[in-house]
Amino acid sequence: MVASLEFSVVRIYKQRQNKDDKIEIVGAGFLISSEYLITCAHVVNKSLKLEVTSPEKPTDIIECDSPIIASGTSLETTVEVWHPVKINSNDPQDIAILKLKDSVPSQAQPVSLITSEIGDLSDHNYKAYGFSRDGGVWSDGKIIGHIANNKIQIEDTKSTGYAVEGGFSGTAIWDEQLGGVVGMAVMAEKEKMFAKSAFFIPTNVLLKAWNKLLDIAQIEGKIPDIISSIRCVFENKNYQDQLNTAYENLVIEVRDHLVDLPRKIPYSWSDFIEIIYQLDEKYFTYASQSKFSWLEIFIGYLIIQFNSTDALAKLLKEWLKKYQTKWEVWLFGFCYAMDGGYKGWNPYIERHLAIFVNCFCSRAN
């Protein structure tokens, strides 16, 4: 419900000398748990009267409040995770995760985050609650689509009402079709007079900013749905051979396209989860013209390493069927290749995929 959005949003103040000093709002943030909230790094810098592009992680207290349910009741926070503003970078940037020193008001409600694939949000309706006015105002409009540097453009399409503008930075972008938060407002169009365009950082990028979000926040989507299963495999010594074999098979299959990925699974979970994000961003198109992410291919190879009665195998397969609707076409394409349908294929790849099909059909169904 959108009603819960306004109970998650906080106003962030400019640093005050005394608690009785006048409040000056510099931006917004939103609760992701009872202990943590997210905002923009540049909002934190403005709060502390620093240059908005200052790269140093602040150590001072940042004040905020929940205007709808406890206006003026100051909450103190400190910076837990820091990704300063970077120019023209695809890395997580302009993201600050703050840890609350105080208990939030009893009515406060952390938001539900939703991850999405590129293009999936286009033409969806959004809502946002920000502080271009001190008490807060609503903005709504359309999600337009992705632009460079991992941002998504939105636009207020109405002739009246409020656009996402100064004071909205750090607030949550609520997708009305999906019923959850799909990102964080980060900047507004300033070049054109009367422009009602703005931009937000999608949830997928927020996840990359801090892996612990998966344990702390309520998150739905392709990556959150598979992470716990992969982590169970990664941390169970009995599954190490299966995990390594699946990854080796993936490397063999995409070897001509392998650039930044290591050829072996790293020892630390934090390093491996970075690889998982990268696998989800890379795609491979087979001769059947079916397009699959490297992550989906990796999960397929992982499935065939398990006994069909293994609970993890069932979870992995359900995930694959949920997020890859053409998985049956995928298998059909492999079977066709096995019968010699694609004469132009590299013989090694064809033989490798034939083994994959036999195992998948016999052990994962």
Tab-separated table of N, CA and C in Angstrom, residues 12-15 26-28 37-52 54 56-63 77-82 94-98 169-170:
chain	number	residue	atom	x	y	z
A	12	ILE	N	15.579	14.833	6.218
A	12	ILE	CA	16.944	14.955	6.733
A	12	ILE	C	17.286	16.435	6.891
A	13	TYR	N	17.809	16.783	8.082
A	13	TYR	CA	18.066	18.176	8.439
A	13	TYR	C	19.504	18.586	8.113
A	14	LYS	N	19.655	19.899	7.977
A	14	LYS	CA	20.999	20.474	7.987
A	14	LYS	C	21.481	20.467	9.443
A	15	GLN	N	22.767	20.223	9.634
A	15	GLN	CA	23.345	20.115	10.980
A	15	GLN	C	23.059	21.364	11.802
A	26	VAL	N	17.155	19.296	4.019
A	26	VAL	CA	18.087	19.198	2.882
A	26	VAL	C	17.743	18.048	1.942
A	27	GLY	N	16.846	17.174	2.357
A	27	GLY	CA	16.496	16.039	1.501
A	27	GLY	C	15.696	15.004	2.263
A	28	ALA	N	15.598	13.832	1.677
A	28	ALA	CA	14.763	12.764	2.235
A	28	ALA	C	15.558	11.471	2.355
A	37	LEU	N	18.183	3.261	7.325
A	37	LEU	CA	17.500	3.976	6.263
A	37	LEU	C	18.497	4.293	5.155
A	38	ILE	N	17.964	4.568	3.968
A	38	ILE	CA	18.782	4.890	2.802
A	38	ILE	C	18.514	6.325	2.387
A	39	THR	N	19.550	7.012	1.953
A	39	THR	CA	19.419	8.338	1.358
A	39	THR	C	20.554	8.526	0.351
A	40	CYS	N	20.647	9.709	-0.218
A	40	CYS	CA	21.729	10.017	-1.151
A	40	CYS	C	22.959	10.510	-0.388
A	41	ALA	N	24.119	10.174	-0.886
A	41	ALA	CA	25.357	10.673	-0.278
A	41	ALA	C	25.410	12.196	-0.350
A	42	HIS	N	24.914	12.757	-1.436
A	42	HIS	CA	24.987	14.222	-1.550
A	42	HIS	C	24.050	14.907	-0.552
A	43	VAL	N	22.973	14.224	-0.141
A	43	VAL	CA	22.087	14.770	0.887
A	43	VAL	C	22.810	14.788	2.239
A	44	VAL	N	23.543	13.729	2.540
A	44	VAL	CA	24.326	13.681	3.774
A	44	VAL	C	25.368	14.806	3.779
A	45	ASN	N	26.047	14.991	2.658
A	45	ASN	CA	27.048	16.067	2.584
A	45	ASN	C	26.408	17.441	2.773
A	46	LYS	N	25.227	17.635	2.189
A	46	LYS	CA	24.523	18.914	2.383
A	46	LYS	C	24.122	19.091	3.842
A	47	SER	N	23.721	17.989	4.481
A	47	SER	CA	23.347	18.059	5.889
A	47	SER	C	24.503	18.546	6.752
A	48	LEU	N	25.696	18.107	6.387
A	48	LEU	CA	26.885	18.452	7.174
A	48	LEU	C	27.621	19.664	6.616
A	49	LYS	N	26.977	20.381	5.668
A	49	LYS	CA	27.519	21.616	5.080
A	49	LYS	C	28.839	21.376	4.359
A	50	LEU	N	28.925	20.242	3.683
A	50	LEU	CA	30.101	19.887	2.895
A	50	LEU	C	29.776	20.029	1.415
A	51	GLU	N	30.814	19.971	0.584
A	51	GLU	CA	30.581	19.922	-0.855
A	51	GLU	C	29.811	18.648	-1.176
A	52	VAL	N	28.837	18.737	-2.070
A	52	VAL	CA	27.989	17.580	-2.336
A	52	VAL	C	28.773	16.414	-2.927
A	54	SER	N	31.868	15.642	-1.954
A	54	SER	CA	32.922	15.244	-1.014
A	54	SER	C	32.996	13.716	-0.907
A	56	GLU	N	34.843	11.782	1.234
A	56	GLU	CA	35.155	11.205	2.537
A	56	GLU	C	33.899	10.752	3.279
A	57	LYS	N	33.959	9.563	3.868
A	57	LYS	CA	32.831	9.050	4.645
A	57	LYS	C	32.657	9.882	5.912
A	58	PRO	N	31.506	10.536	6.109
A	58	PRO	CA	31.296	11.373	7.291
A	58	PRO	C	31.217	10.542	8.577
A	59	THR	N	31.618	11.164	9.654
A	59	THR	CA	31.539	10.523	10.968
A	59	THR	C	30.581	11.271	11.902
A	60	ASP	N	30.089	12.431	11.484
A	60	ASP	CA	29.195	13.229	12.314
A	60	ASP	C	27.787	12.629	12.363
A	61	ILE	N	27.009	13.118	13.315
A	61	ILE	CA	25.609	12.733	13.437
A	61	ILE	C	24.779	13.430	12.359
A	62	ILE	N	23.880	12.674	11.740
A	62	ILE	CA	22.923	13.243	10.788
A	62	ILE	C	21.543	13.130	11.417
A	63	GLU	N	20.819	14.251	11.462
A	63	GLU	CA	19.496	14.283	12.087
A	63	GLU	C	18.384	14.114	11.048
A	77	THR	N	21.334	9.612	13.404
A	77	THR	CA	21.873	8.510	12.611
A	77	THR	C	23.356	8.719	12.353
A	78	THR	N	24.019	7.639	11.999
A	78	THR	CA	25.411	7.707	11.558
A	78	THR	C	25.542	6.943	10.239
A	79	VAL	N	26.577	7.277	9.476
A	79	VAL	CA	26.777	6.643	8.173
A	79	VAL	C	27.371	5.249	8.352
A	80	GLU	N	26.660	4.244	7.861
A	80	GLU	CA	27.126	2.861	7.917
A	80	GLU	C	27.823	2.470	6.610
A	81	VAL	N	27.220	2.850	5.481
A	81	VAL	CA	27.756	2.509	4.159
A	81	VAL	C	27.811	3.776	3.330
A	82	TRP	N	28.919	3.949	2.604
A	82	TRP	CA	29.150	5.221	1.914
A	82	TRP	C	29.632	4.993	0.478
A	94	ASP	N	26.488	7.845	-5.022
A	94	ASP	CA	25.521	8.749	-4.402
A	94	ASP	C	24.523	7.980	-3.532
A	95	ILE	N	25.059	7.024	-2.781
A	95	ILE	CA	24.226	6.191	-1.901
A	95	ILE	C	24.821	6.201	-0.498
A	96	ALA	N	23.998	6.476	0.492
A	96	ALA	CA	24.417	6.401	1.896
A	96	ALA	C	23.391	5.587	2.671
A	97	ILE	N	23.867	4.631	3.410
A	97	ILE	CA	22.984	3.858	4.293
A	97	ILE	C	23.286	4.296	5.724
A	98	LEU	N	22.266	4.779	6.404
A	98	LEU	CA	22.435	5.349	7.738
A	98	LEU	C	21.874	4.401	8.788
A	169	SER	N	15.410	14.379	-3.192
A	169	SER	CA	16.596	13.520	-3.249
A	169	SER	C	16.648	12.595	-2.045
A	170	GLY	N	16.812	11.296	-2.316
A	170	GLY	CA	16.881	10.310	-1.244
A	170	GLY	C	15.562	9.631	-0.935
